[in-house]
Amino acid sequence: MSDKEHFISVILPLYNNEDIIGNCLEKLSAILREQFSFYEIIVVDNCSIDNSFERINDKLKTIPCARCMSLSRHMSIEIAITAGLETCIGDFVVIMEHGDPSTMIPELVDKCTSSKSGILQGVCIEDENYSRGMIANLFHAYCRKALGVNLHPGSTFFQVLSRKNVNYILKFKDRYRQLRYFTAAIAKQNNFFKYSKTTSTPRSRFRIFLQNIGDGVKLIINNSLHPLRLVSILGLVASAFNLLYIIYVVCVYLFKQEVREGWTTLSLQSGFMFFMIFLVLSLLSEYIGLLLVETRKRPLFFLKEEATSSTSVTNMDILNVMENQDNDYR
């Protein structure tokens, strides 16, 4: 099937972009109309407080194959993209922000059709430079070793997904959506492409650093039991120290001649109580971790490829229905 015959869906989340939405939609529509026979543009208005939705409505009168969804409340960009994914019908889905280069879409779709993973992940060159450093390298090394996902520094929401991978992503029912983690979890090896944004909002390096720290902590907590496992280990270590303290108190009572009255009883009581408290907390942490895994309801596996034999039945004599003639089945 050629690119002309593929149905392409483009999801464009927006928030307070009334000044640029008109030109953005016109340029995007012109590129899709020239390169593809079948396409749709899904604009997701993330409850803008300006006149973005009205501007989009005006453009829909002249731009074909486009529709707009407006959320009733401002949500994260992942939720806005998910709203578009649930309604798109394309064979290949392009997720992009208003500052991403729409001229790359035909080339990216062509690469995605020939890709085994069916996923192309965008890496912004400017964000990649900001994401370099010792802390960032340690975080990405942790993700590769502990979480089993390859999160490239500077990864953005500019992605191209096949229909199969879109269906996999929609199976994740997590309320806190992290699409870049989902796409990395589906395929072991994703294809990355680098690009520069056409327009970008200036941000300070410190603000980018704080945002990266927040995203990293949220990703680890939402997708790993390691923080909870660390709490369990600390609880076991604390209970072990209290057990050693109990042994110390007993030894002092047995081998020391002069022991202050009441010290042994009070020490044994406090040591035993703290030992039991930390031990119970460790066990509770493990059971909470199991409950988290069960309540996430994530897919157990993802199919990379599937092939079927051209022959389904080897012995024609064992067919249930050989022929249908005058309602006489043989």
mmCIF file with all atom_site columns, C-alpha atoms in Angstrom, residues 71-178:
data_model
loop_
_atom_site.group_PDB
_atom_site.id
_atom_site.type_symbol
_atom_site.label_atom_id
_atom_site.label_alt_id
_atom_site.label_comp_id
_atom_site.label_asym_id
_atom_site.label_entity_id
_atom_site.label_seq_id
_atom_site.pdbx_PDB_ins_code
_atom_site.Cartn_x
_atom_site.Cartn_y
_atom_site.Cartn_z
_atom_site.occupancy
_atom_site.B_iso_or_equiv
_atom_site.pdbx_formal_charge
_atom_site.auth_seq_id
_atom_site.auth_comp_id
_atom_site.auth_asym_id
_atom_site.auth_atom_id
_atom_site.pdbx_PDB_model_num
ATOM 1   C CA . LEU A 1 71  ? -12.124 19.834 26.725 1.00 0.00 ? 71  LEU A CA 1
ATOM 2   C CA . SER A 1 72  ? -14.364 21.169 29.485 1.00 0.00 ? 72  SER A CA 1
ATOM 3   C CA . ARG A 1 73  ? -11.405 21.537 31.870 1.00 0.00 ? 73  ARG A CA 1
ATOM 4   C CA . HIS A 1 74  ? -7.730  22.209 31.369 1.00 0.00 ? 74  HIS A CA 1
ATOM 5   C CA . MET A 1 75  ? -5.876  18.905 31.632 1.00 0.00 ? 75  MET A CA 1
ATOM 6   C CA . SER A 1 76  ? -2.333  17.732 30.998 1.00 0.00 ? 76  SER A CA 1
ATOM 7   C CA . ILE A 1 77  ? -1.162  17.546 27.404 1.00 0.00 ? 77  ILE A CA 1
ATOM 8   C CA . GLU A 1 78  ? -1.088  13.738 27.693 1.00 0.00 ? 78  GLU A CA 1
ATOM 9   C CA . ILE A 1 79  ? -4.814  13.693 28.480 1.00 0.00 ? 79  ILE A CA 1
ATOM 10  C CA . ALA A 1 80  ? -5.525  16.026 25.563 1.00 0.00 ? 80  ALA A CA 1
ATOM 11  C CA . ILE A 1 81  ? -3.573  13.777 23.193 1.00 0.00 ? 81  ILE A CA 1
ATOM 12  C CA . THR A 1 82  ? -5.358  10.703 24.549 1.00 0.00 ? 82  THR A CA 1
ATOM 13  C CA . ALA A 1 83  ? -8.704  12.333 23.746 1.00 0.00 ? 83  ALA A CA 1
ATOM 14  C CA . GLY A 1 84  ? -7.541  12.631 20.153 1.00 0.00 ? 84  GLY A CA 1
ATOM 15  C CA . LEU A 1 85  ? -6.197  9.077  20.044 1.00 0.00 ? 85  LEU A CA 1
ATOM 16  C CA . GLU A 1 86  ? -9.540  7.669  21.167 1.00 0.00 ? 86  GLU A CA 1
ATOM 17  C CA . THR A 1 87  ? -11.369 9.266  18.239 1.00 0.00 ? 87  THR A CA 1
ATOM 18  C CA . CYS A 1 88  ? -8.842  9.030  15.396 1.00 0.00 ? 88  CYS A CA 1
ATOM 19  C CA . ILE A 1 89  ? -9.324  6.385  12.680 1.00 0.00 ? 89  ILE A CA 1
ATOM 20  C CA . GLY A 1 90  ? -6.079  6.636  10.714 1.00 0.00 ? 90  GLY A CA 1
ATOM 21  C CA . ASP A 1 91  ? -3.759  3.808  9.721  1.00 0.00 ? 91  ASP A CA 1
ATOM 22  C CA . PHE A 1 92  ? -0.936  6.022  10.971 1.00 0.00 ? 92  PHE A CA 1
ATOM 23  C CA . VAL A 1 93  ? -1.293  8.726  13.604 1.00 0.00 ? 93  VAL A CA 1
ATOM 24  C CA . VAL A 1 94  ? 0.920   11.794 13.830 1.00 0.00 ? 94  VAL A CA 1
ATOM 25  C CA . ILE A 1 95  ? 1.043   13.595 17.179 1.00 0.00 ? 95  ILE A CA 1
ATOM 26  C CA . MET A 1 96  ? 2.494   17.077 17.035 1.00 0.00 ? 96  MET A CA 1
ATOM 27  C CA . GLU A 1 97  ? 2.460   20.433 18.791 1.00 0.00 ? 97  GLU A CA 1
ATOM 28  C CA . HIS A 1 98  ? 2.039   23.748 17.038 1.00 0.00 ? 98  HIS A CA 1
ATOM 29  C CA . GLY A 1 99  ? 5.792   24.403 17.034 1.00 0.00 ? 99  GLY A CA 1
ATOM 30  C CA . ASP A 1 100 ? 6.727   21.103 15.385 1.00 0.00 ? 100 ASP A CA 1
ATOM 31  C CA . PRO A 1 101 ? 7.585   21.167 11.652 1.00 0.00 ? 101 PRO A CA 1
ATOM 32  C CA . SER A 1 102 ? 4.611   19.854 9.677  1.00 0.00 ? 102 SER A CA 1
ATOM 33  C CA . THR A 1 103 ? 6.781   19.619 6.548  1.00 0.00 ? 103 THR A CA 1
ATOM 34  C CA . MET A 1 104 ? 8.384   16.479 8.009  1.00 0.00 ? 104 MET A CA 1
ATOM 35  C CA . ILE A 1 105 ? 5.105   14.535 8.158  1.00 0.00 ? 105 ILE A CA 1
ATOM 36  C CA . PRO A 1 106 ? 5.288   12.874 4.681  1.00 0.00 ? 106 PRO A CA 1
ATOM 37  C CA . GLU A 1 107 ? 8.859   11.717 5.263  1.00 0.00 ? 107 GLU A CA 1
ATOM 38  C CA . LEU A 1 108 ? 8.083   10.452 8.768  1.00 0.00 ? 108 LEU A CA 1
ATOM 39  C CA . VAL A 1 109 ? 5.012   8.526  7.647  1.00 0.00 ? 109 VAL A CA 1
ATOM 40  C CA . ASP A 1 110 ? 7.080   6.914  4.901  1.00 0.00 ? 110 ASP A CA 1
ATOM 41  C CA . LYS A 1 111 ? 9.697   5.852  7.466  1.00 0.00 ? 111 LYS A CA 1
ATOM 42  C CA . CYS A 1 112 ? 7.036   4.563  9.845  1.00 0.00 ? 112 CYS A CA 1
ATOM 43  C CA . THR A 1 113 ? 5.481   2.352  7.158  1.00 0.00 ? 113 THR A CA 1
ATOM 44  C CA . SER A 1 114 ? 8.815   0.587  6.673  1.00 0.00 ? 114 SER A CA 1
ATOM 45  C CA . SER A 1 115 ? 9.646   0.459  10.395 1.00 0.00 ? 115 SER A CA 1
ATOM 46  C CA . LYS A 1 116 ? 9.220   -2.833 12.234 1.00 0.00 ? 116 LYS A CA 1
ATOM 47  C CA . SER A 1 117 ? 8.305   -1.133 15.496 1.00 0.00 ? 117 SER A CA 1
ATOM 48  C CA . GLY A 1 118 ? 5.773   1.227  13.916 1.00 0.00 ? 118 GLY A CA 1
ATOM 49  C CA . ILE A 1 119 ? 6.906   4.042  16.224 1.00 0.00 ? 119 ILE A CA 1
ATOM 50  C CA . LEU A 1 120 ? 8.909   7.166  15.441 1.00 0.00 ? 120 LEU A CA 1
ATOM 51  C CA . GLN A 1 121 ? 9.866   9.312  18.432 1.00 0.00 ? 121 GLN A CA 1
ATOM 52  C CA . GLY A 1 122 ? 10.848  12.944 17.941 1.00 0.00 ? 122 GLY A CA 1
ATOM 53  C CA . VAL A 1 123 ? 13.848  14.439 19.726 1.00 0.00 ? 123 VAL A CA 1
ATOM 54  C CA . CYS A 1 124 ? 14.064  18.230 19.829 1.00 0.00 ? 124 CYS A CA 1
ATOM 55  C CA . ILE A 1 125 ? 17.670  19.336 19.355 1.00 0.00 ? 125 ILE A CA 1
ATOM 56  C CA . GLU A 1 126 ? 17.276  22.320 21.685 1.00 0.00 ? 126 GLU A CA 1
ATOM 57  C CA . ASP A 1 127 ? 15.689  20.238 24.464 1.00 0.00 ? 127 ASP A CA 1
ATOM 58  C CA . GLU A 1 128 ? 18.293  17.512 23.978 1.00 0.00 ? 128 GLU A CA 1
ATOM 59  C CA . ASN A 1 129 ? 21.069  19.998 24.723 1.00 0.00 ? 129 ASN A CA 1
ATOM 60  C CA . TYR A 1 130 ? 19.265  21.081 27.901 1.00 0.00 ? 130 TYR A CA 1
ATOM 61  C CA . SER A 1 131 ? 18.829  17.448 28.979 1.00 0.00 ? 131 SER A CA 1
ATOM 62  C CA . ARG A 1 132 ? 22.525  16.611 28.940 1.00 0.00 ? 132 ARG A CA 1
ATOM 63  C CA . GLY A 1 133 ? 24.235  16.334 32.306 1.00 0.00 ? 133 GLY A CA 1
ATOM 64  C CA . MET A 1 134 ? 25.215  13.945 35.069 1.00 0.00 ? 134 MET A CA 1
ATOM 65  C CA . ILE A 1 135 ? 21.736  13.818 36.632 1.00 0.00 ? 135 ILE A CA 1
ATOM 66  C CA . ALA A 1 136 ? 20.046  13.312 33.261 1.00 0.00 ? 136 ALA A CA 1
ATOM 67  C CA . ASN A 1 137 ? 22.512  10.580 32.286 1.00 0.00 ? 137 ASN A CA 1
ATOM 68  C CA . LEU A 1 138 ? 21.932  8.770  35.586 1.00 0.00 ? 138 LEU A CA 1
ATOM 69  C CA . PHE A 1 139 ? 18.167  9.012  35.124 1.00 0.00 ? 139 PHE A CA 1
ATOM 70  C CA . HIS A 1 140 ? 18.222  7.606  31.582 1.00 0.00 ? 140 HIS A CA 1
ATOM 71  C CA . ALA A 1 141 ? 20.626  4.851  32.651 1.00 0.00 ? 141 ALA A CA 1
ATOM 72  C CA . TYR A 1 142 ? 18.196  3.951  35.456 1.00 0.00 ? 142 TYR A CA 1
ATOM 73  C CA . CYS A 1 143 ? 15.295  3.847  32.982 1.00 0.00 ? 143 CYS A CA 1
ATOM 74  C CA . ARG A 1 144 ? 17.221  1.515  30.668 1.00 0.00 ? 144 ARG A CA 1
ATOM 75  C CA . LYS A 1 145 ? 18.396  -0.855 33.409 1.00 0.00 ? 145 LYS A CA 1
ATOM 76  C CA . ALA A 1 146 ? 15.521  -0.830 35.910 1.00 0.00 ? 146 ALA A CA 1
ATOM 77  C CA . LEU A 1 147 ? 12.446  0.089  33.857 1.00 0.00 ? 147 LEU A CA 1
ATOM 78  C CA . GLY A 1 148 ? 13.576  -1.520 30.602 1.00 0.00 ? 148 GLY A CA 1
ATOM 79  C CA . VAL A 1 149 ? 12.714  1.518  28.458 1.00 0.00 ? 149 VAL A CA 1
ATOM 80  C CA . ASN A 1 150 ? 14.923  3.743  26.344 1.00 0.00 ? 150 ASN A CA 1
ATOM 81  C CA . LEU A 1 151 ? 13.904  7.350  26.951 1.00 0.00 ? 151 LEU A CA 1
ATOM 82  C CA . HIS A 1 152 ? 16.067  9.514  24.742 1.00 0.00 ? 152 HIS A CA 1
ATOM 83  C CA . PRO A 1 153 ? 17.096  12.919 26.182 1.00 0.00 ? 153 PRO A CA 1
ATOM 84  C CA . GLY A 1 154 ? 15.005  15.665 24.637 1.00 0.00 ? 154 GLY A CA 1
ATOM 85  C CA . SER A 1 155 ? 12.101  13.400 23.646 1.00 0.00 ? 155 SER A CA 1
ATOM 86  C CA . THR A 1 156 ? 8.954   15.353 22.796 1.00 0.00 ? 156 THR A CA 1
ATOM 87  C CA . PHE A 1 157 ? 5.350   14.591 21.896 1.00 0.00 ? 157 PHE A CA 1
ATOM 88  C CA . PHE A 1 158 ? 6.153   14.702 18.173 1.00 0.00 ? 158 PHE A CA 1
ATOM 89  C CA . GLN A 1 159 ? 5.488   11.056 17.282 1.00 0.00 ? 159 GLN A CA 1
ATOM 90  C CA . VAL A 1 160 ? 4.263   8.853  14.461 1.00 0.00 ? 160 VAL A CA 1
ATOM 91  C CA . LEU A 1 161 ? 2.395   5.694  15.494 1.00 0.00 ? 161 LEU A CA 1
ATOM 92  C CA . SER A 1 162 ? 0.913   2.823  13.567 1.00 0.00 ? 162 SER A CA 1
ATOM 93  C CA . ARG A 1 163 ? -2.677  1.809  14.254 1.00 0.00 ? 163 ARG A CA 1
ATOM 94  C CA . LYS A 1 164 ? -1.498  -1.281 16.142 1.00 0.00 ? 164 LYS A CA 1
ATOM 95  C CA . ASN A 1 165 ? 0.546   0.823  18.560 1.00 0.00 ? 165 ASN A CA 1
ATOM 96  C CA . VAL A 1 166 ? -2.283  3.311  19.026 1.00 0.00 ? 166 VAL A CA 1
ATOM 97  C CA . ASN A 1 167 ? -4.518  0.430  20.114 1.00 0.00 ? 167 ASN A CA 1
ATOM 98  C CA . TYR A 1 168 ? -1.820  -0.717 22.543 1.00 0.00 ? 168 TYR A CA 1
ATOM 99  C CA . ILE A 1 169 ? -1.515  2.762  24.055 1.00 0.00 ? 169 ILE A CA 1
ATOM 100 C CA . LEU A 1 170 ? -5.267  2.986  24.575 1.00 0.00 ? 170 LEU A CA 1
ATOM 101 C CA . LYS A 1 171 ? -5.105  -0.215 26.637 1.00 0.00 ? 171 LYS A CA 1
ATOM 102 C CA . PHE A 1 172 ? -3.150  1.671  29.302 1.00 0.00 ? 172 PHE A CA 1
ATOM 103 C CA . LYS A 1 173 ? -5.821  2.842  31.736 1.00 0.00 ? 173 LYS A CA 1
ATOM 104 C CA . ASP A 1 174 ? -3.550  4.905  33.985 1.00 0.00 ? 174 ASP A CA 1
ATOM 105 C CA . ARG A 1 175 ? -5.106  8.187  35.042 1.00 0.00 ? 175 ARG A CA 1
ATOM 106 C CA . TYR A 1 176 ? -1.682  9.838  34.997 1.00 0.00 ? 176 TYR A CA 1
ATOM 107 C CA . ARG A 1 177 ? -0.816  9.422  31.325 1.00 0.00 ? 177 ARG A CA 1
ATOM 108 C CA . GLN A 1 178 ? 2.806   9.425  30.219 1.00 0.00 ? 178 GLN A CA 1
#
